Amino acid sequence: MSRNITNRRMYDWKAVPWRKLERTVFKLQKRIYRATQNGNMRLVRRLQGLMTRSWSAKMVAVRLVTQQNKGKKTAGVDGVTALKPSERQPLVRQLRVESGKRVQPTRRVWIPKPGRDEKRPLGIPTMYDRALQGVVKMALEPEWEAVFEANSYGFRRPRGCHDAIEAIFSSIRYKPKWVLDADIAKCFDKIDHKALLKKLNNTSPIRRVVRGWLKAGVMDRGLFQPTESGTPQGG
């Protein structure tokens, strides 16, 4: 009886024990974090390989992009939006960093900037690539979390602008200090791919798949444009 329940949880999306899977992913992330702190990069790469092959990580990633993300109903060049429960398990089984599958270009849409006539480009990957990016993010995030500056708040879960505001307030409340606000023009559009991959310092299949995402190109109003530099915002 218990075996039948386990099998049902493995394949019936509504019966999946999500908390158990999230704990499994978190425990592996903690091991990656500690190995990075100890300078054991061989162990870090091995654990990251385990993460990218983890059924739990793939399930959590697919759930995130098909159910929880705000952009789940926005299609990439594949035309696929939020999948039905019966379609999610097949996607989980397809996800493989080592597959060598050709990366499809991102779909570019233009979003108006608040209070301006200007628009900013938003890159929307395919559903498959979004899910695989989620798995790779789970593998890379704890490694970099271990070495980031204490007062770095951009793109760090669960940090946000309110944490940065609090840190600034705590720093200047007793003594006046300078606060600098810098806006790097076209930052995402001009990032150098070679420098980014060198910074990644990873020779595993993760590096190859990240390079594939960087070089995939974009489809803008039906026209393909190669990407020699920069990263797609949103992808």
Short mmCIF file of C-alpha atoms in Angstrom, two decimals, residues 45-215:
data_model
loop_
_atom_site.label_atom_id
_atom_site.label_comp_id
_atom_site.label_asym_id
_atom_site.label_seq_id
_atom_site.Cartn_x
_atom_site.Cartn_y
_atom_site.Cartn_z
CA ARG A 45 31.84 20.68 -8.97
CA ARG A 46 30.86 17.13 -8.03
CA LEU A 47 27.95 18.35 -5.90
CA GLN A 48 26.84 20.75 -8.64
CA GLY A 49 26.80 17.80 -11.03
CA LEU A 50 24.57 15.95 -8.56
CA MET A 51 22.26 18.96 -8.42
CA THR A 52 21.86 19.19 -12.19
CA ARG A 53 20.95 15.49 -12.30
CA SER A 54 18.69 15.64 -9.25
CA TRP A 55 15.07 14.62 -9.83
CA SER A 56 14.05 16.82 -6.89
CA ALA A 57 15.77 19.89 -8.37
CA LYS A 58 14.16 19.31 -11.77
CA MET A 59 10.72 18.91 -10.22
CA VAL A 60 11.09 22.11 -8.18
CA ALA A 61 12.38 24.03 -11.23
CA VAL A 62 9.49 22.90 -13.45
CA ARG A 63 6.99 23.78 -10.75
CA LEU A 64 8.54 27.24 -10.46
CA VAL A 65 8.39 28.12 -14.17
CA THR A 66 5.01 26.51 -14.91
CA GLN A 67 3.06 27.45 -11.79
CA GLN A 68 4.72 30.09 -9.63
CA ASN A 69 6.51 32.57 -11.91
CA LYS A 70 4.57 35.66 -12.97
CA GLY A 71 5.68 35.13 -16.57
CA LYS A 72 4.45 31.52 -16.77
CA LYS A 73 1.84 32.44 -19.40
CA THR A 74 4.32 34.32 -21.60
CA ALA A 75 5.57 32.16 -24.44
CA GLY A 76 9.06 32.02 -25.90
CA VAL A 77 9.79 31.13 -29.53
CA ASP A 78 8.38 27.64 -28.85
CA GLY A 79 4.92 29.11 -28.22
CA VAL A 80 4.59 27.09 -25.00
CA THR A 81 2.97 28.72 -21.96
CA ALA A 82 2.09 27.30 -18.51
CA LEU A 83 1.84 23.53 -18.89
CA LYS A 84 -0.96 21.32 -17.65
CA PRO A 85 -0.13 18.97 -14.73
CA SER A 86 -0.02 16.01 -17.13
CA GLU A 87 2.56 17.81 -19.30
CA ARG A 88 4.95 18.74 -16.51
CA GLN A 89 6.37 15.29 -15.73
CA PRO A 90 7.49 14.75 -19.36
CA LEU A 91 9.33 18.08 -19.20
CA VAL A 92 11.06 16.99 -15.97
CA ARG A 93 12.30 13.82 -17.70
CA GLN A 94 13.64 15.84 -20.66
CA LEU A 95 15.81 18.20 -18.58
CA ARG A 96 19.49 17.35 -18.98
CA VAL A 97 22.45 19.70 -18.76
CA GLU A 98 24.62 17.13 -20.57
CA SER A 99 22.17 16.56 -23.43
CA GLY A 100 23.94 18.82 -25.94
CA LYS A 101 20.51 19.96 -27.10
CA ARG A 102 20.67 23.08 -29.27
CA VAL A 103 19.46 26.15 -27.41
CA GLN A 104 16.64 28.03 -29.09
CA PRO A 105 16.86 31.83 -29.30
CA THR A 106 15.01 33.99 -26.81
CA ARG A 107 11.94 35.92 -27.87
CA ARG A 108 12.41 39.66 -27.43
CA VAL A 109 9.54 41.87 -26.33
CA TRP A 110 9.72 45.58 -25.60
CA ILE A 111 8.46 46.84 -22.24
CA PRO A 112 7.74 50.57 -21.63
CA LYS A 113 9.90 52.18 -18.93
CA PRO A 114 7.80 53.79 -16.18
CA GLY A 115 7.37 57.54 -16.78
CA ARG A 116 9.36 57.50 -20.03
CA ASP A 117 8.78 57.10 -23.75
CA GLU A 118 11.72 54.68 -23.79
CA LYS A 119 11.28 50.90 -23.88
CA ARG A 120 13.54 48.20 -22.50
CA PRO A 121 14.09 44.79 -24.12
CA LEU A 122 12.94 41.69 -22.28
CA GLY A 123 14.22 38.24 -23.31
CA ILE A 124 11.88 35.29 -22.92
CA PRO A 125 13.49 31.82 -23.25
CA THR A 126 11.55 28.70 -24.16
CA MET A 127 9.81 26.78 -21.38
CA TYR A 128 12.47 24.04 -21.56
CA ASP A 129 15.33 26.53 -21.22
CA ARG A 130 13.58 28.37 -18.37
CA ALA A 131 13.26 25.13 -16.44
CA LEU A 132 16.85 24.07 -17.12
CA GLN A 133 18.08 27.53 -16.14
CA GLY A 134 16.24 27.04 -12.85
CA VAL A 135 18.16 23.81 -12.21
CA VAL A 136 21.52 25.41 -13.10
CA LYS A 137 20.70 28.39 -10.87
CA MET A 138 20.12 26.01 -7.94
CA ALA A 139 23.59 24.55 -8.55
CA LEU A 140 25.46 27.86 -8.98
CA GLU A 141 23.68 30.04 -6.43
CA PRO A 142 25.15 28.53 -3.22
CA GLU A 143 28.70 28.63 -4.65
CA TRP A 144 28.46 32.36 -5.29
CA GLU A 145 26.49 33.09 -2.14
CA ALA A 146 29.53 31.88 -0.19
CA VAL A 147 31.85 34.48 -1.78
CA PHE A 148 29.62 37.53 -2.38
CA GLU A 149 30.21 40.78 -0.52
CA ALA A 150 28.11 41.19 2.62
CA ASN A 151 26.54 44.41 1.28
CA SER A 152 25.61 43.08 -2.15
CA TYR A 153 21.85 43.02 -2.71
CA GLY A 154 21.19 42.65 -6.45
CA PHE A 155 19.78 39.35 -7.73
CA ARG A 156 20.33 37.61 -4.39
CA ARG A 157 17.50 35.61 -2.92
CA PRO A 158 15.79 36.67 -0.65
CA ARG A 159 17.45 40.12 -0.65
CA GLY A 160 15.92 43.19 -2.24
CA CYS A 161 16.04 46.98 -2.43
CA HIS A 162 14.48 47.38 1.03
CA ASP A 163 17.43 45.50 2.54
CA ALA A 164 19.81 47.89 0.76
CA ILE A 165 17.85 50.90 2.04
CA GLU A 166 18.04 49.53 5.58
CA ALA A 167 21.80 48.99 5.28
CA ILE A 168 22.30 52.56 4.02
CA PHE A 169 20.17 53.95 6.84
CA SER A 170 22.11 51.98 9.46
CA SER A 171 25.38 53.23 7.99
CA ILE A 172 24.52 56.96 7.84
CA ARG A 173 22.22 57.47 10.81
CA TYR A 174 25.00 58.41 13.23
CA LYS A 175 27.54 59.96 10.86
CA PRO A 176 27.05 61.76 7.51
CA LYS A 177 28.47 59.85 4.56
CA TRP A 178 28.40 59.99 0.79
CA VAL A 179 25.92 57.76 -1.01
CA LEU A 180 26.68 57.21 -4.69
CA ASP A 181 24.02 56.23 -7.21
CA ALA A 182 25.48 54.89 -10.45
CA ASP A 183 23.55 53.70 -13.49
CA ILE A 184 25.67 51.72 -15.95
CA ALA A 185 24.28 52.44 -19.41
CA LYS A 186 23.22 49.28 -21.29
CA CYS A 187 24.86 47.10 -18.62
CA PHE A 188 23.07 43.89 -19.60
CA ASP A 189 23.46 44.61 -23.32
CA LYS A 190 27.25 45.00 -23.17
CA ILE A 191 28.39 42.21 -20.81
CA ASP A 192 31.39 40.44 -22.34
CA HIS A 193 30.70 36.72 -22.79
CA LYS A 194 34.34 35.61 -22.47
CA ALA A 195 34.80 37.59 -19.26
CA LEU A 196 31.57 36.22 -17.83
CA LEU A 197 32.47 32.61 -18.63
CA LYS A 198 35.97 33.13 -17.23
CA LYS A 199 34.43 34.51 -14.04
CA LEU A 200 32.17 31.46 -13.88
CA ASN A 201 35.37 29.38 -13.64
CA ASN A 202 33.53 26.19 -14.43
CA THR A 203 34.66 23.60 -16.98
CA SER A 204 31.74 21.23 -16.39
CA PRO A 205 28.69 20.80 -18.65
CA ILE A 206 27.27 23.80 -16.78
CA ARG A 207 29.72 26.07 -18.60
CA ARG A 208 28.74 24.68 -21.99
CA VAL A 209 25.03 25.15 -21.38
CA VAL A 210 25.54 28.69 -20.02
CA ARG A 211 27.60 29.53 -23.11
CA GLY A 212 24.79 28.13 -25.26
CA TRP A 213 22.27 30.44 -23.58
CA LEU A 214 24.54 33.45 -24.07
CA LYS A 215 25.10 32.68 -27.76
#
